[in-house]
Structure formats: structure tokens, C-alpha cells
């Protein structure tokens, strides 16, 4: 079978909460984790056809987080719930590209190079609730997105639109 879309749901299933998944599929195009357990993250992705990953934001969100280096050489978490307090001028290089990191399953709030996840070139990572959920629930929030070629400057400019 050629799996094109994988949606993982489950709310607070203990077996999935704060776990990491390892994906390998030549046919997978869309991964939707917006309905998955809190803290479900991605350890590794070997999916060359993957074009979209949908994640929830928040400390107990799921999927991936977006990050880059700050002027002190530390990783800054640029996910929607964290980037509002960040001044882009405090980041090391606004023309560097976004990097993707798995959630810290220990919930210590840390993010380091060992947590980086390689995302396929053509894949766009959306963080925030899925549009179909916003329509059905009446939520007004919007997601942000980035690829491995999105610069930090472009990422911050997207928020202004």
C-alpha cells in the first residue's frame, strides 16, 4: 500500500504522550499530528515525498519546534508560542535558515543540537492548529510555517502579514 497521509490522533493516550516516533515511508506526503497526544514528537524522518507536517504549539505541544542561534550562540525557540517575546535583532543571523527540533519529552524546556531533526527539502512544517480544526471549533488562531529554506527574516515577516 502507498500511504499518502498519516493522521495520528489520541488525545492523552499514555503510550504516545511524551514519546518520539521514527518514520520511514517513500510515499508519505502529509503527516498530521495536531490531534496526537501531548508531547508526541518526531525522532527521525526518512520520508522523501513528505510535503507537509502539521504540529500543535505549546510546551506540551507535539511534532516539531522551530529554532535558530541567538547572538550568544544558544538555540532560540521560534515556535509561535515562544517567538512573541523575541526581538529578531537578538538572533545571530536573520539570513540563516530555520532549523527543526523535536520536543523535549522530559519537559525541561531545553533545546539543543542533539534534538535537531532533518526535514525533507520540499516539506513545509506548520505549527499551530490545523485549519479544519479552527473552522469546526471557531478558533481564530493561525498557524505559522517554515521550510528548511525559509530564512529567519522571512519567518518573522510572515507574522507581520
mmCIF file of C-alpha atoms in Angstrom:
data_model
loop_
_atom_site.group_PDB
_atom_site.id
_atom_site.type_symbol
_atom_site.label_atom_id
_atom_site.label_comp_id
_atom_site.label_asym_id
_atom_site.label_seq_id
_atom_site.Cartn_x
_atom_site.Cartn_y
_atom_site.Cartn_z
ATOM 1 C CA UNK A 1 0.000 0.000 0.000
ATOM 2 C CA UNK A 2 1.071 3.564 -0.692
ATOM 3 C CA UNK A 3 0.331 5.650 2.367
ATOM 4 C CA UNK A 4 -0.060 9.315 1.366
ATOM 5 C CA UNK A 5 -1.486 10.874 4.557
ATOM 6 C CA UNK A 6 -0.924 9.789 8.157
ATOM 7 C CA UNK A 7 -3.017 11.354 10.915
ATOM 8 C CA UNK A 8 -2.148 10.375 14.468
ATOM 9 C CA UNK A 9 -4.902 11.082 16.978
ATOM 10 C CA UNK A 10 -5.447 10.037 20.531
ATOM 11 C CA UNK A 11 -5.597 12.981 22.869
ATOM 12 C CA UNK A 12 -3.867 11.825 26.042
ATOM 13 C CA UNK A 13 -3.089 8.177 25.297
ATOM 14 C CA UNK A 14 -0.368 7.375 27.848
ATOM 15 C CA UNK A 15 1.572 5.165 25.418
ATOM 16 C CA UNK A 16 2.011 8.091 22.993
ATOM 17 C CA UNK A 17 2.389 11.010 25.392
ATOM 18 C CA UNK A 18 5.948 12.324 25.603
ATOM 19 C CA UNK A 19 7.155 9.734 23.102
ATOM 20 C CA UNK A 20 9.158 10.042 19.911
ATOM 21 C CA UNK A 21 8.249 8.387 16.613
ATOM 22 C CA UNK A 22 10.601 7.254 13.873
ATOM 23 C CA UNK A 23 9.065 7.471 10.379
ATOM 24 C CA UNK A 24 10.193 5.811 7.153
ATOM 25 C CA UNK A 25 7.999 5.841 4.051
ATOM 26 C CA UNK A 26 8.652 6.500 0.390
ATOM 27 C CA UNK A 27 5.027 7.508 -0.267
ATOM 28 C CA UNK A 28 4.021 9.581 2.796
ATOM 29 C CA UNK A 29 3.159 13.169 1.761
ATOM 30 C CA UNK A 30 1.282 14.603 4.766
ATOM 31 C CA UNK A 31 1.796 13.963 8.486
ATOM 32 C CA UNK A 32 -0.866 15.447 10.783
ATOM 33 C CA UNK A 33 -0.038 15.351 14.492
ATOM 34 C CA UNK A 34 -2.498 18.057 15.578
ATOM 35 C CA UNK A 35 -4.761 15.526 17.290
ATOM 36 C CA UNK A 36 -1.973 13.453 18.827
ATOM 37 C CA UNK A 37 -1.033 13.099 22.467
ATOM 38 C CA UNK A 38 0.781 15.851 24.325
ATOM 39 C CA UNK A 39 4.498 15.766 23.782
ATOM 40 C CA UNK A 40 4.443 13.280 20.890
ATOM 41 C CA UNK A 41 7.454 14.260 18.824
ATOM 42 C CA UNK A 42 9.493 13.086 15.864
ATOM 43 C CA UNK A 43 12.813 11.333 16.381
ATOM 44 C CA UNK A 44 13.660 10.813 12.708
ATOM 45 C CA UNK A 45 12.008 11.283 9.312
ATOM 46 C CA UNK A 46 13.005 9.178 6.303
ATOM 47 C CA UNK A 47 10.158 10.242 4.005
ATOM 48 C CA UNK A 48 11.445 11.771 0.749
ATOM 49 C CA UNK A 49 7.906 12.530 -0.550
ATOM 50 C CA UNK A 50 6.795 14.333 2.635
ATOM 51 C CA UNK A 51 5.402 17.806 1.790
ATOM 52 C CA UNK A 52 3.553 18.851 4.979
ATOM 53 C CA UNK A 53 3.882 18.261 8.716
ATOM 54 C CA UNK A 54 1.133 19.703 10.938
ATOM 55 C CA UNK A 55 2.068 20.184 14.624
ATOM 56 C CA UNK A 56 0.479 21.744 17.712
ATOM 57 C CA UNK A 57 2.296 24.507 19.530
ATOM 58 C CA UNK A 58 2.890 24.886 23.238
ATOM 59 C CA UNK A 59 5.200 23.464 25.849
ATOM 60 C CA UNK A 60 3.158 20.266 25.765
ATOM 61 C CA UNK A 61 2.523 20.506 22.033
ATOM 62 C CA UNK A 62 3.583 17.857 19.596
ATOM 63 C CA UNK A 63 5.580 17.370 16.426
ATOM 64 C CA UNK A 64 8.485 19.752 15.902
ATOM 65 C CA UNK A 65 9.710 23.135 17.112
ATOM 66 C CA UNK A 66 11.426 25.812 15.003
ATOM 67 C CA UNK A 67 14.727 27.265 16.154
ATOM 68 C CA UNK A 68 17.903 29.192 15.298
ATOM 69 C CA UNK A 69 21.009 30.526 17.034
ATOM 70 C CA UNK A 70 20.857 33.728 19.083
ATOM 71 C CA UNK A 71 23.746 36.223 19.423
ATOM 72 C CA UNK A 72 25.123 34.249 22.393
ATOM 73 C CA UNK A 73 25.317 31.035 20.337
ATOM 74 C CA UNK A 74 22.387 29.478 22.188
ATOM 75 C CA UNK A 75 19.401 27.935 20.426
ATOM 76 C CA UNK A 76 16.336 30.173 20.440
ATOM 77 C CA UNK A 77 12.896 28.541 20.205
ATOM 78 C CA UNK A 78 10.960 30.367 17.478
ATOM 79 C CA UNK A 79 7.756 28.356 17.682
ATOM 80 C CA UNK A 80 4.621 30.568 17.725
ATOM 81 C CA UNK A 81 4.073 30.389 21.475
ATOM 82 C CA UNK A 82 7.700 31.382 22.150
ATOM 83 C CA UNK A 83 8.673 33.857 19.411
ATOM 84 C CA UNK A 84 6.443 36.743 20.574
ATOM 85 C CA UNK A 85 8.978 37.665 23.257
ATOM 86 C CA UNK A 86 11.982 37.507 20.914
ATOM 87 C CA UNK A 87 13.481 40.573 19.284
ATOM 88 C CA UNK A 88 14.780 39.487 15.855
ATOM 89 C CA UNK A 89 17.844 41.691 16.427
ATOM 90 C CA UNK A 90 18.852 39.339 19.281
ATOM 91 C CA UNK A 91 19.253 36.496 16.798
ATOM 92 C CA UNK A 92 22.656 35.726 15.340
ATOM 93 C CA UNK A 93 21.875 35.814 11.628
ATOM 94 C CA UNK A 94 18.485 36.784 10.224
ATOM 95 C CA UNK A 95 19.529 35.406 6.843
ATOM 96 C CA UNK A 96 20.241 31.919 8.203
ATOM 97 C CA UNK A 97 17.558 29.291 7.627
ATOM 98 C CA UNK A 98 15.119 27.746 10.077
ATOM 99 C CA UNK A 99 16.074 24.534 11.834
ATOM 100 C CA UNK A 100 13.671 21.956 13.264
ATOM 101 C CA UNK A 101 13.870 20.258 16.651
ATOM 102 C CA UNK A 102 11.899 17.565 18.401
ATOM 103 C CA UNK A 103 10.034 18.424 21.571
ATOM 104 C CA UNK A 104 11.852 17.800 24.812
ATOM 105 C CA UNK A 105 9.981 14.750 26.104
ATOM 106 C CA UNK A 106 11.357 15.384 29.615
ATOM 107 C CA UNK A 107 9.671 18.833 29.508
ATOM 108 C CA UNK A 108 12.786 20.578 30.844
ATOM 109 C CA UNK A 109 12.290 23.356 28.281
ATOM 110 C CA UNK A 110 15.714 22.793 26.778
ATOM 111 C CA UNK A 111 16.530 22.632 23.085
ATOM 112 C CA UNK A 112 19.975 21.616 21.826
ATOM 113 C CA UNK A 113 21.730 20.366 18.702
ATOM 114 C CA UNK A 114 21.164 16.716 19.646
ATOM 115 C CA UNK A 115 17.413 17.301 19.215
ATOM 116 C CA UNK A 116 17.623 18.533 15.609
ATOM 117 C CA UNK A 117 15.511 16.631 13.068
ATOM 118 C CA UNK A 118 16.274 16.630 9.341
ATOM 119 C CA UNK A 119 13.197 17.586 7.344
ATOM 120 C CA UNK A 120 12.918 16.859 3.587
ATOM 121 C CA UNK A 121 13.744 19.814 1.318
ATOM 122 C CA UNK A 122 10.216 20.201 -0.102
ATOM 123 C CA UNK A 123 8.450 19.769 3.258
ATOM 124 C CA UNK A 124 6.634 22.666 4.960
ATOM 125 C CA UNK A 125 6.225 22.426 8.737
ATOM 126 C CA UNK A 126 3.068 24.085 10.102
ATOM 127 C CA UNK A 127 2.884 24.845 13.809
ATOM 128 C CA UNK A 128 -0.495 25.770 15.249
ATOM 129 C CA UNK A 129 -3.917 24.226 14.900
ATOM 130 C CA UNK A 130 -4.968 22.680 11.594
ATOM 131 C CA UNK A 131 -7.379 24.858 9.519
ATOM 132 C CA UNK A 132 -10.145 22.232 9.658
ATOM 133 C CA UNK A 133 -9.969 22.312 13.486
ATOM 134 C CA UNK A 134 -10.153 26.113 13.535
ATOM 135 C CA UNK A 135 -13.244 26.004 11.299
ATOM 136 C CA UNK A 136 -15.016 23.356 13.365
ATOM 137 C CA UNK A 137 -14.116 24.855 16.755
ATOM 138 C CA UNK A 138 -14.447 28.527 15.821
ATOM 139 C CA UNK A 139 -10.868 29.262 16.965
ATOM 140 C CA UNK A 140 -9.295 32.346 15.441
ATOM 141 C CA UNK A 141 -5.636 31.370 15.932
ATOM 142 C CA UNK A 142 -3.484 30.868 12.883
ATOM 143 C CA UNK A 143 -0.521 28.669 12.258
ATOM 144 C CA UNK A 144 2.892 29.692 11.067
ATOM 145 C CA UNK A 145 5.057 27.647 8.761
ATOM 146 C CA UNK A 146 8.623 27.231 7.570
ATOM 147 C CA UNK A 147 10.774 25.002 5.400
ATOM 148 C CA UNK A 148 14.497 24.319 5.596
ATOM 149 C CA UNK A 149 14.983 27.145 3.063
ATOM 150 C CA UNK A 150 12.906 29.746 4.970
ATOM 151 C CA UNK A 151 15.183 32.419 6.417
ATOM 152 C CA UNK A 152 14.672 33.699 9.941
ATOM 153 C CA UNK A 153 13.884 37.119 8.463
ATOM 154 C CA UNK A 154 11.120 35.626 6.246
ATOM 155 C CA UNK A 155 9.762 33.668 9.205
ATOM 156 C CA UNK A 156 9.395 36.822 11.334
ATOM 157 C CA UNK A 157 7.951 38.787 8.399
ATOM 158 C CA UNK A 158 5.249 36.109 7.975
ATOM 159 C CA UNK A 159 3.963 37.018 11.445
ATOM 160 C CA UNK A 160 3.533 40.644 10.392
ATOM 161 C CA UNK A 161 1.242 39.787 7.433
#
